[in-house]
XYZ file of C-alpha atoms in Angstrom:
679
model
C 94.419 -116.744 -45.071
C 94.947 -119.772 -47.367
C 93.161 -122.067 -44.978
C 90.251 -119.685 -44.792
C 89.976 -119.609 -48.585
C 89.970 -123.368 -48.697
C 87.164 -123.488 -46.237
C 85.155 -121.119 -48.365
C 85.807 -123.045 -51.531
C 84.823 -126.411 -50.104
C 81.745 -125.208 -48.241
C 78.867 -127.613 -48.769
C 76.338 -126.549 -51.327
C 73.025 -125.384 -50.044
C 70.045 -127.456 -50.974
C 67.030 -125.995 -52.655
C 64.907 -126.489 -49.530
C 67.338 -124.634 -47.335
C 67.619 -121.906 -49.919
C 63.885 -121.473 -50.063
C 63.670 -121.342 -46.310
C 66.263 -118.594 -46.135
C 65.101 -116.459 -48.984
C 61.359 -117.086 -48.839
C 59.183 -119.138 -51.156
C 59.520 -118.610 -54.885
C 56.631 -117.472 -56.936
C 54.536 -119.920 -58.843
C 56.145 -119.066 -62.152
C 59.617 -119.954 -60.831
C 60.849 -116.384 -60.554
C 62.893 -115.122 -57.669
C 61.230 -114.247 -54.384
C 60.415 -110.734 -53.262
C 63.632 -110.657 -51.239
C 65.688 -110.918 -54.428
C 63.703 -108.406 -56.432
C 66.515 -105.915 -55.984
C 68.672 -108.100 -58.326
C 66.169 -108.543 -61.151
C 67.549 -109.449 -64.618
C 66.659 -105.922 -65.800
C 69.239 -104.427 -63.426
C 72.840 -103.990 -64.485
C 75.177 -106.898 -64.023
C 76.413 -106.769 -60.410
C 79.748 -108.348 -61.315
C 80.623 -105.939 -64.072
C 79.146 -102.759 -62.538
C 79.813 -103.335 -58.848
C 82.725 -105.618 -57.946
C 81.598 -105.719 -54.320
C 78.003 -106.667 -55.059
C 78.603 -110.291 -54.083
C 79.728 -109.223 -50.628
C 76.873 -106.785 -49.979
C 74.475 -107.857 -47.208
C 70.744 -108.155 -47.813
C 68.864 -104.884 -47.672
C 67.110 -103.575 -44.505
C 63.682 -104.364 -45.925
C 64.721 -107.976 -46.562
C 65.926 -108.465 -43.016
C 62.956 -106.660 -41.470
C 60.619 -109.045 -43.309
C 62.672 -111.981 -42.079
C 62.577 -110.689 -38.509
C 58.810 -110.161 -38.650
C 58.309 -113.814 -39.703
C 60.233 -115.084 -36.700
C 58.941 -115.722 -33.219
C 59.136 -112.848 -30.722
C 61.893 -114.559 -28.720
C 64.057 -115.012 -31.850
C 64.068 -111.370 -32.892
C 67.268 -110.446 -31.100
C 69.703 -109.020 -33.584
C 73.301 -108.239 -32.813
C 73.938 -104.553 -32.651
C 77.736 -104.927 -32.722
C 79.182 -102.916 -35.581
C 81.379 -104.595 -38.149
C 84.408 -102.730 -36.948
C 84.297 -104.603 -33.618
C 84.846 -108.018 -35.277
C 88.164 -109.599 -34.229
C 90.849 -109.407 -36.862
C 91.483 -113.146 -36.683
C 88.035 -113.877 -38.038
C 87.854 -114.414 -41.788
C 84.204 -113.484 -42.037
C 83.479 -110.226 -43.676
C 80.932 -107.811 -42.233
C 78.390 -109.129 -44.703
C 79.058 -112.638 -43.469
C 78.482 -111.549 -39.870
C 75.156 -110.063 -40.827
C 74.268 -113.239 -42.712
C 74.846 -115.226 -39.547
C 72.752 -112.759 -37.513
C 69.695 -113.129 -39.722
C 69.984 -116.894 -40.272
C 66.803 -118.967 -39.876
C 66.109 -121.410 -37.052
C 66.980 -124.404 -39.329
C 70.610 -123.256 -39.599
C 71.273 -122.841 -35.879
C 73.161 -126.129 -35.730
C 75.528 -125.033 -38.478
C 78.414 -123.208 -36.827
C 79.914 -122.104 -40.107
C 78.888 -118.593 -41.172
C 77.154 -118.233 -44.495
C 79.519 -117.279 -47.270
C 78.646 -114.578 -49.727
C 77.912 -117.258 -52.274
C 75.337 -118.727 -49.901
C 73.795 -115.374 -49.211
C 73.362 -114.857 -52.927
C 72.437 -118.379 -53.862
C 69.359 -117.310 -55.796
C 71.143 -114.679 -57.817
C 71.902 -115.335 -61.473
C 74.923 -117.443 -62.250
C 76.845 -114.562 -63.703
C 76.695 -112.856 -60.316
C 78.761 -115.637 -58.686
C 82.114 -114.443 -57.440
C 85.322 -116.167 -56.533
C 86.237 -116.995 -52.980
C 88.820 -114.287 -52.992
C 86.090 -111.762 -53.617
C 84.102 -113.115 -50.716
C 86.952 -112.554 -48.287
C 87.381 -108.893 -48.999
C 88.299 -107.045 -45.828
C 86.424 -103.987 -44.644
C 89.370 -101.810 -45.578
C 89.063 -102.941 -49.199
C 85.314 -102.147 -49.305
C 84.533 -99.013 -47.303
C 81.115 -98.813 -48.933
C 80.199 -102.183 -47.487
C 81.163 -101.041 -43.979
C 79.023 -97.975 -44.285
C 76.054 -99.995 -45.523
C 76.599 -102.501 -42.761
C 76.477 -99.817 -40.068
C 73.241 -98.518 -41.489
C 71.802 -102.007 -41.682
C 72.804 -102.727 -38.106
C 71.129 -99.526 -36.970
C 67.901 -100.519 -38.678
C 68.075 -103.948 -37.093
C 68.475 -102.453 -33.619
C 65.526 -100.139 -34.200
C 63.307 -103.120 -35.021
C 64.101 -104.923 -31.781
C 61.242 -105.846 -29.417
C 62.334 -103.176 -26.880
C 60.826 -100.494 -29.095
C 57.111 -99.913 -29.516
C 56.569 -100.538 -33.202
C 53.115 -98.970 -33.066
C 54.466 -95.612 -31.863
C 54.811 -92.754 -34.309
C 57.472 -90.087 -34.175
C 56.131 -86.540 -34.600
C 58.392 -83.994 -36.202
C 57.956 -80.741 -34.267
C 60.103 -78.722 -36.663
C 58.138 -75.865 -38.099
C 55.376 -76.069 -35.505
C 54.487 -72.621 -34.111
C 53.453 -72.542 -30.465
C 51.276 -69.749 -29.083
C 53.101 -67.685 -26.526
C 51.622 -66.825 -23.122
C 51.610 -63.141 -23.952
C 49.238 -63.705 -26.854
C 46.753 -65.467 -24.589
C 46.951 -62.672 -22.020
C 46.322 -60.091 -24.707
C 43.228 -61.903 -25.900
C 41.875 -62.462 -22.357
C 41.718 -58.814 -21.295
C 38.956 -58.697 -18.677
C 36.635 -56.018 -17.400
C 38.931 -54.924 -14.565
C 42.294 -55.078 -16.389
C 42.133 -51.463 -17.578
C 41.007 -50.298 -14.148
C 43.860 -52.089 -12.427
C 46.410 -50.652 -14.825
C 46.007 -47.156 -13.336
C 47.986 -46.157 -10.272
C 45.870 -46.175 -7.060
C 45.554 -43.068 -4.934
C 44.817 -44.805 -1.635
C 47.493 -46.347 0.517
C 45.065 -47.698 3.140
C 41.415 -46.841 2.557
C 40.274 -48.603 5.755
C 41.712 -45.723 7.796
C 38.820 -43.569 6.571
C 36.160 -46.082 7.613
C 34.044 -45.453 10.738
C 34.991 -48.892 12.074
C 38.709 -48.013 12.201
C 40.179 -47.324 15.637
C 43.194 -45.005 15.299
C 46.267 -45.089 17.513
C 45.740 -41.444 18.362
C 42.569 -39.365 18.718
C 43.162 -35.625 18.359
C 41.136 -33.247 20.547
C 39.749 -36.024 22.724
C 42.561 -36.202 25.260
C 40.468 -34.901 28.173
C 37.664 -37.422 27.639
C 40.121 -40.300 27.189
C 42.044 -39.401 30.350
C 38.827 -39.221 32.316
C 37.745 -42.676 31.167
C 41.197 -44.043 32.007
C 41.115 -42.676 35.549
C 37.758 -44.396 36.104
C 38.767 -47.781 34.652
C 42.232 -47.968 36.214
C 40.674 -49.530 39.315
C 40.009 -52.659 37.209
C 43.775 -53.207 37.012
C 43.902 -53.195 40.808
C 41.207 -55.868 41.034
C 38.464 -53.460 42.128
C 35.100 -52.817 40.486
C 35.165 -49.697 38.256
C 32.288 -47.253 38.313
C 29.681 -47.458 35.575
C 30.073 -44.848 32.823
C 27.536 -43.175 30.531
C 28.916 -41.392 27.469
C 26.767 -38.835 25.636
C 27.300 -36.948 22.414
C 25.990 -36.369 18.925
C 26.810 -38.583 15.986
C 30.416 -38.363 14.833
C 31.870 -36.819 17.986
C 34.288 -39.677 18.687
C 32.389 -41.493 21.451
C 32.755 -45.060 20.183
C 36.288 -44.538 18.854
C 37.462 -43.116 22.182
C 35.809 -45.889 24.184
C 37.376 -48.582 21.993
C 40.758 -46.894 22.238
C 40.620 -46.903 26.033
C 39.398 -50.519 26.049
C 42.311 -51.678 23.891
C 44.758 -49.921 26.179
C 43.088 -51.499 29.204
C 43.374 -55.037 27.820
C 46.979 -54.476 26.734
C 47.981 -53.211 30.157
C 46.173 -56.084 31.909
C 48.198 -58.616 29.897
C 51.373 -56.713 30.710
C 50.784 -56.968 34.465
C 49.050 -60.372 34.266
C 45.750 -59.029 35.597
C 42.549 -60.737 34.353
C 40.602 -57.882 32.758
C 38.338 -58.181 29.720
C 36.201 -55.797 27.645
C 33.166 -57.014 25.661
C 31.584 -54.768 23.018
C 27.923 -55.058 21.945
C 26.105 -52.865 19.437
C 22.590 -52.584 20.838
C 21.221 -51.272 17.570
C 21.735 -54.797 16.234
C 21.465 -56.802 19.451
C 18.415 -55.017 20.821
C 16.668 -57.503 23.135
C 17.473 -58.809 26.590
C 17.701 -62.404 25.360
C 20.162 -61.554 22.576
C 22.339 -59.377 24.798
C 22.612 -62.007 27.524
C 23.109 -64.844 25.015
C 25.879 -63.000 23.183
C 27.664 -62.129 26.423
C 27.308 -65.686 27.720
C 28.771 -67.203 24.554
C 31.714 -64.807 24.573
C 32.600 -65.619 28.165
C 32.146 -69.363 27.527
C 34.643 -69.215 24.679
C 37.116 -67.370 26.877
C 36.635 -69.899 29.667
C 37.329 -72.782 27.305
C 40.544 -71.080 26.229
C 41.576 -70.658 29.870
C 40.783 -74.321 30.584
C 42.865 -75.483 27.616
C 45.840 -73.410 28.816
C 45.539 -74.790 32.341
C 45.391 -78.368 31.073
C 48.545 -77.786 29.034
C 50.347 -76.419 32.095
C 49.231 -79.356 34.230
C 50.325 -81.892 31.629
C 53.735 -80.228 31.489
C 53.965 -80.434 35.294
C 52.890 -84.065 35.230
C 55.583 -84.937 32.697
C 58.220 -83.252 34.856
C 57.080 -85.204 37.925
C 57.102 -88.514 36.055
C 60.576 -87.821 34.683
C 61.834 -86.893 38.153
C 60.397 -90.084 39.669
C 61.944 -92.267 36.977
C 65.302 -90.561 37.496
C 65.091 -91.119 41.245
C 64.274 -94.782 40.667
C 67.302 -95.215 38.424
C 69.530 -93.548 41.004
C 68.202 -95.805 43.749
C 68.811 -98.929 41.679
C 72.356 -97.815 40.866
C 73.020 -97.071 44.545
C 71.818 -100.556 45.585
C 74.152 -102.202 43.081
C 77.085 -100.163 44.343
C 76.248 -101.063 47.943
C 76.414 -104.729 47.029
C 79.793 -104.642 45.211
C 81.646 -101.671 46.667
C 83.871 -101.497 49.821
C 82.668 -99.806 53.011
C 84.647 -96.686 52.131
C 83.038 -96.500 48.688
C 79.615 -97.031 50.234
C 80.020 -94.062 52.505
C 81.200 -91.813 49.661
C 78.326 -92.870 47.388
C 75.768 -92.148 50.053
C 77.298 -88.722 50.550
C 77.170 -88.036 46.834
C 73.563 -89.178 46.621
C 72.576 -86.823 49.408
C 74.438 -83.920 47.866
C 72.913 -84.430 44.407
C 69.260 -84.476 45.444
C 67.117 -81.967 43.441
C 63.922 -80.213 44.564
C 60.698 -81.836 43.419
C 58.616 -80.198 40.641
C 55.640 -80.391 43.013
C 57.254 -77.983 45.467
C 55.140 -74.842 45.691
C 52.101 -76.429 44.007
C 48.853 -77.605 45.623
C 49.444 -81.152 44.313
C 51.027 -83.962 46.305
C 51.493 -86.553 43.580
C 50.684 -87.435 39.970
C 47.225 -88.730 40.823
C 46.216 -85.312 42.201
C 47.305 -83.694 38.936
C 45.287 -86.251 36.966
C 42.203 -85.530 39.080
C 42.541 -81.803 38.444
C 42.919 -82.337 34.664
C 39.816 -84.515 34.608
C 37.774 -81.896 36.495
C 38.835 -79.205 34.024
C 37.791 -81.389 31.105
C 34.445 -82.012 32.742
C 33.951 -78.260 33.197
C 34.678 -77.648 29.519
C 32.149 -80.281 28.457
C 29.459 -78.825 30.723
C 29.772 -75.360 29.172
C 26.989 -75.237 26.609
C 26.662 -72.223 24.346
C 23.333 -70.415 24.344
C 21.301 -70.609 21.113
C 19.993 -67.377 19.689
C 16.426 -68.436 20.395
C 14.577 -71.151 22.262
C 15.716 -70.900 25.883
C 13.819 -69.251 28.738
C 15.314 -65.909 29.708
C 16.095 -67.058 33.251
C 18.123 -69.993 31.905
C 20.065 -67.662 29.627
C 20.779 -65.350 32.558
C 21.908 -68.270 34.720
C 24.270 -69.499 31.998
C 25.678 -66.004 31.589
C 26.126 -65.670 35.344
C 28.021 -68.968 35.629
C 30.232 -68.127 32.658
C 31.212 -64.747 34.056
C 31.888 -66.079 37.555
C 33.917 -69.130 36.426
C 37.235 -67.575 37.415
C 38.490 -64.310 38.863
C 38.312 -61.371 36.466
C 37.046 -57.821 35.943
C 34.702 -57.546 32.948
C 33.802 -54.225 31.312
C 30.650 -54.499 29.181
C 30.454 -51.757 26.535
C 26.878 -51.177 25.290
C 26.928 -48.946 22.211
C 23.607 -47.277 21.288
C 22.259 -48.225 24.697
C 19.185 -46.057 24.140
C 18.053 -48.461 21.386
C 18.094 -51.338 23.875
C 16.031 -49.387 26.394
C 13.619 -48.204 23.718
C 12.836 -51.732 22.495
C 13.138 -54.002 25.531
C 12.984 -51.675 28.507
C 15.474 -51.444 31.338
C 15.325 -55.059 32.560
C 18.709 -55.873 31.032
C 20.385 -52.862 32.616
C 18.771 -53.669 35.942
C 20.087 -57.249 35.936
C 23.583 -56.213 34.859
C 23.822 -53.407 37.399
C 22.768 -55.730 40.243
C 25.039 -58.674 39.404
C 28.034 -57.534 41.433
C 26.200 -58.203 44.666
C 25.825 -61.878 43.664
C 29.122 -62.629 41.925
C 31.828 -64.375 43.933
C 34.924 -64.400 41.711
C 34.416 -61.672 39.112
C 33.289 -58.069 38.882
C 31.274 -56.271 36.161
C 31.311 -52.647 35.007
C 28.959 -51.136 32.409
C 29.953 -48.499 29.866
C 26.945 -47.102 27.973
C 27.165 -44.945 24.831
C 24.172 -42.952 23.593
C 23.242 -40.162 21.182
C 20.141 -39.314 23.215
C 20.833 -37.142 26.222
C 17.389 -37.798 27.671
C 17.132 -41.577 27.407
C 17.796 -41.926 31.148
C 14.507 -40.160 31.788
C 12.718 -43.420 30.866
C 14.801 -45.593 33.219
C 13.749 -46.942 36.562
C 15.102 -44.687 39.334
C 17.096 -47.611 40.792
C 18.683 -48.378 37.448
C 19.357 -44.718 36.767
C 21.107 -44.222 40.089
C 23.391 -47.250 39.684
C 24.034 -46.866 35.950
C 24.824 -43.161 35.771
C 27.602 -43.118 38.335
C 29.927 -41.295 35.913
C 28.839 -39.250 32.893
C 31.096 -37.962 30.105
C 29.856 -35.605 27.383
C 31.574 -35.380 23.989
C 31.067 -31.941 22.371
C 30.919 -31.543 18.557
C 34.084 -30.788 16.619
C 34.703 -27.388 15.095
C 36.248 -26.780 11.672
C 39.830 -26.543 12.925
C 39.523 -29.771 14.917
C 38.032 -31.558 11.938
C 40.937 -30.331 9.805
C 43.433 -31.847 12.252
C 41.538 -35.149 12.307
C 41.382 -35.348 8.519
C 45.058 -34.465 8.161
C 45.994 -37.139 10.683
C 44.014 -39.789 8.801
C 45.027 -38.584 5.327
C 48.722 -39.065 6.100
C 48.043 -42.776 6.475
C 45.191 -43.259 3.995
C 46.650 -41.647 0.860
C 49.928 -41.829 -0.990
C 52.264 -38.873 -0.953
C 51.159 -35.709 -2.795
C 47.743 -37.209 -3.571
C 45.827 -34.244 -2.118
C 45.797 -30.622 -3.117
C 46.006 -28.009 -0.386
C 42.338 -27.046 -0.440
C 40.872 -30.570 -0.139
C 41.071 -31.080 3.632
C 39.907 -27.525 4.585
C 36.943 -27.861 2.232
C 35.938 -31.255 3.681
C 36.211 -29.860 7.212
C 34.089 -26.830 6.285
C 31.330 -28.955 4.764
C 31.190 -31.211 7.862
C 31.319 -28.316 10.332
C 28.340 -26.622 8.671
C 26.068 -29.346 10.025
C 27.032 -30.340 13.569
C 30.760 -31.129 13.567
C 30.365 -34.717 12.443
C 33.829 -36.269 12.040
C 32.304 -39.367 10.466
C 30.692 -37.188 7.802
C 34.028 -35.471 7.138
C 35.814 -38.811 6.771
C 33.112 -40.115 4.423
C 33.402 -36.969 2.338
C 37.178 -37.305 2.036
C 36.969 -41.007 1.206
C 34.250 -40.440 -1.418
C 36.296 -37.661 -3.021
C 39.256 -40.041 -3.265
C 37.100 -42.743 -4.820
C 35.696 -40.330 -7.423
C 39.198 -39.176 -8.328
C 40.395 -42.749 -8.595
C 37.476 -43.717 -10.837
C 38.245 -40.830 -13.173
C 41.907 -41.984 -13.161
C 43.057 -38.621 -11.828
C 46.500 -38.433 -10.273
C 45.522 -36.097 -7.426
C 42.351 -35.241 -5.514
C 41.158 -31.694 -6.143
C 38.435 -29.343 -5.009
C 36.131 -30.479 -7.816
C 36.217 -34.023 -6.482
C 35.208 -32.814 -3.004
C 32.248 -30.899 -4.397
C 31.191 -33.899 -6.450
C 31.401 -36.025 -3.314
C 29.295 -33.486 -1.424
C 26.588 -33.640 -4.106
C 26.752 -37.407 -4.142
C 26.308 -37.675 -0.393
C 23.554 -35.073 -0.300
C 21.598 -37.011 -2.890
C 19.393 -38.982 -0.561
C 18.531 -42.514 -1.531
C 14.867 -41.789 -0.866
C 15.001 -38.866 -3.294
C 16.415 -41.195 -5.926
C 13.529 -43.587 -5.274
C 11.072 -40.735 -5.732
C 12.650 -39.867 -9.059
C 12.050 -43.386 -10.377
C 8.455 -43.798 -9.181
C 5.677 -44.479 -11.731
C 3.544 -41.539 -12.792
C 0.456 -42.605 -10.794
C 2.527 -42.973 -7.620
C 4.049 -39.543 -8.227
C 0.573 -38.021 -8.510
C -0.487 -39.630 -5.222
C 2.695 -38.424 -3.502
C 2.242 -34.912 -4.937
C -1.307 -34.874 -3.514
C 0.064 -35.641 -0.047
C 2.678 -32.886 -0.385
C 0.044 -30.323 -1.378
C -2.050 -31.222 1.651
C 0.895 -30.974 4.071
C 2.056 -27.655 2.608
C -1.405 -26.250 3.343
C -1.281 -27.244 6.997
C -3.254 -30.486 6.882
C -2.060 -33.078 9.390
C -3.131 -36.710 9.854
C -4.141 -36.862 6.202
C -6.620 -39.609 5.411
C -7.146 -41.592 2.237
C -10.309 -39.726 1.190
C -8.574 -36.356 1.236
C -5.691 -37.696 -0.833
C -8.075 -39.246 -3.362
C -9.963 -35.992 -3.906
C -6.758 -34.048 -4.707
C -5.531 -36.970 -6.794
C -8.628 -36.822 -9.063
C -8.215 -33.064 -9.655
C -4.522 -33.507 -10.547
C -5.323 -36.326 -12.983
C -7.851 -34.129 -14.723
C -5.307 -31.304 -14.951
C -2.636 -33.413 -16.672
C -5.123 -35.605 -18.551
C -4.130 -38.840 -16.772
C -6.272 -41.881 -16.076
C -8.060 -41.804 -12.729
C -7.649 -44.940 -10.644
C -10.174 -46.175 -8.117
C -9.852 -45.226 -4.474
C -8.974 -48.828 -3.597
C -6.071 -48.724 -6.031
C -4.935 -45.373 -4.646
C -4.913 -46.968 -1.193
C -2.598 -49.685 -2.527
C -0.263 -47.042 -3.943
C -0.148 -45.339 -0.529
C 0.821 -48.674 1.025
C 3.676 -48.997 -1.485
C 4.919 -45.513 -0.586
C 4.773 -46.533 3.066
C 6.814 -49.653 2.335
C 9.469 -47.531 0.594
C 9.696 -45.242 3.618
C 8.491 -42.153 1.770
C 5.311 -41.751 3.825
C 4.269 -43.028 7.205
C 0.769 -44.540 6.995
C -1.158 -45.919 9.949
C -4.588 -47.574 9.900
C -6.902 -45.952 12.436
C -10.472 -46.752 13.432
C -13.177 -44.082 13.335
C -15.694 -46.161 15.217
C -18.963 -46.455 13.365
C -17.485 -44.434 10.520
C -15.133 -47.249 9.683
C -11.379 -47.405 9.363
C -9.038 -45.280 7.313
C -5.343 -44.621 6.798
C -3.750 -41.550 8.258
C -0.425 -40.584 6.738
C 2.362 -38.070 6.872
C 5.523 -37.478 4.854
C 8.806 -39.069 5.945
C 10.983 -37.113 3.492
C 11.812 -33.409 3.153
C 8.922 -31.616 1.454
C 10.846 -29.082 -0.630
C 13.402 -31.539 -2.053
C 10.716 -34.107 -2.805
C 8.490 -31.551 -4.518
C 11.401 -30.388 -6.649
C 12.058 -33.952 -7.769
C 8.368 -34.470 -8.642
C 8.104 -31.220 -10.613
C 11.142 -32.274 -12.642
C 8.841 -34.844 -14.263
C 7.585 -33.555 -17.611
C 3.925 -34.372 -16.913
C 3.769 -33.064 -13.359
C 5.667 -29.978 -14.449
C 2.636 -28.939 -16.497
C 0.578 -28.406 -13.328
C 0.127 -24.696 -12.786
C -1.279 -22.994 -9.760
C -2.080 -26.129 -7.800
C -3.084 -24.082 -4.772
C -6.687 -23.432 -5.949
C -7.330 -27.143 -6.199
C -6.407 -27.617 -2.588
C -8.248 -24.512 -1.489
C -11.366 -25.662 -3.342
C -11.041 -28.954 -1.497
C -11.151 -27.137 1.860
C -14.026 -24.912 0.827
C -16.087 -27.959 0.018
């Protein structure tokens, strides 16, 4: 310790230049620099008030300013705390910091700055003895604490930190919770979705749904099955015509049998397909043939893709078997060269015993090249199959494409033509004639036709040859009675609604309403579904009788009647004129007769009278809406006129018109019409 004190006492004095470089330039008036402003003469005497003031290191602001003035590569500051200094060193923590922040001019001086050097610019009375400068950290705990804080500041100002970044204090910041946003964003459907639904599966009540069981249609289904079972044996089934009123289960039964037929054909690996076409939508020969052709083309492409996959699997097995045989042959040749005669005989025996059958056994292919040829032919067939556009081709080309697609591979195809009478009504019986005569020309496949119609007399318009071949089997579906409709509704309701969603009188009431007309099961299902929707909209927990009656009124309200209710007054007057004429036995009403009644009605209710040309335009608008049926006819030299008749029920339409306040003022309209006939 004595030697260390001697070194401190005899340390060379610091020149004024070096002092100015360390502590910054002095001001012009000779006062201390900004770095020493903390020890201004106004402050208390550091020696008398703070014995350890001479050993205190420069403040953090002083050293930050010094670091900022240095080059970027000289800003490294030791982050080692004072407590990690070896005990053999005589430098105090303040001396270590003084060496860390020394300028570039003092790098050659290996001696650490003493406290007297660090405070060279302080007043003379602040100078301390060497013994004070060598105070250990244990003697000055305050210095150690200040040193740790200073070191922390120095580390924070290192180049590794982005000095331009700002720290944001998140204390006290209130974040909006997700629940608040959901509460504010309540949409139009949120309240509706909050209620418990009544339906379990509404699609069961749709007409397009095909149930797994059809009550009271077992006889008709069994009869269709006995006719179509020959398709599973590879024979051509007889053609079938199915008759019945709307809602008697014709289409549902036919689809049910078709699904069972396709399922059974896959089970026994028999190629049998059923194609369904709604002739009310696809009502021309071109569209029917094009749709059938495209369906069979898509199926053929699927079959080709499956065959190519099977052939590629076979080809891979053959290639693997050939490579294995080659490896065995090579190994056997090597053994023959090196082995003894006895070993040669045993190896040949083993080779003969281990031979496996070839993957080509039982196939029509002799080698890999034959498989490749077959794959290429299949790909060529797929490329040649061109789908038929909905318009643009000649009909004979469409028929030829359909013929080739059907006859591409062996199969039995059942073509189901729903609403077949619509096809005959619009495009004649050419389509049925071609389809019924195809079996005599097909080589691989067979075709059967299943026609469904609401019109029992549509076959009267068919060619006798078509009628004889098409109507080989006829099945009639009778209307349902009330008890049968109740069973059907109960069977569907068990799946469509949740438990205890129906009161006891709902299903009998729906069945009674539907049976009053003509036993329409579709009408009964629509009534039950509409009643459930009305109950669900009113957020009721169960469906009651009142909902069924509301549904009945809603269904009975014809859309045309609603259109009549919203017609303008002039159109209502024209329509009322037509109704008055029809109620008095006038048929084929012409425009002149309507205009005469129209003028009398306008005079009665004090309405403006339009010209006859404008009245003709109003009649055309009523024709466009489907309320009247107007046809332009020629009277020869007397010119042309429109003849019209009503397309809506007279009594209901008249009641809607008289509900208008202005038309309701008409009293005793009969004399106007009678006067018209007298004239």
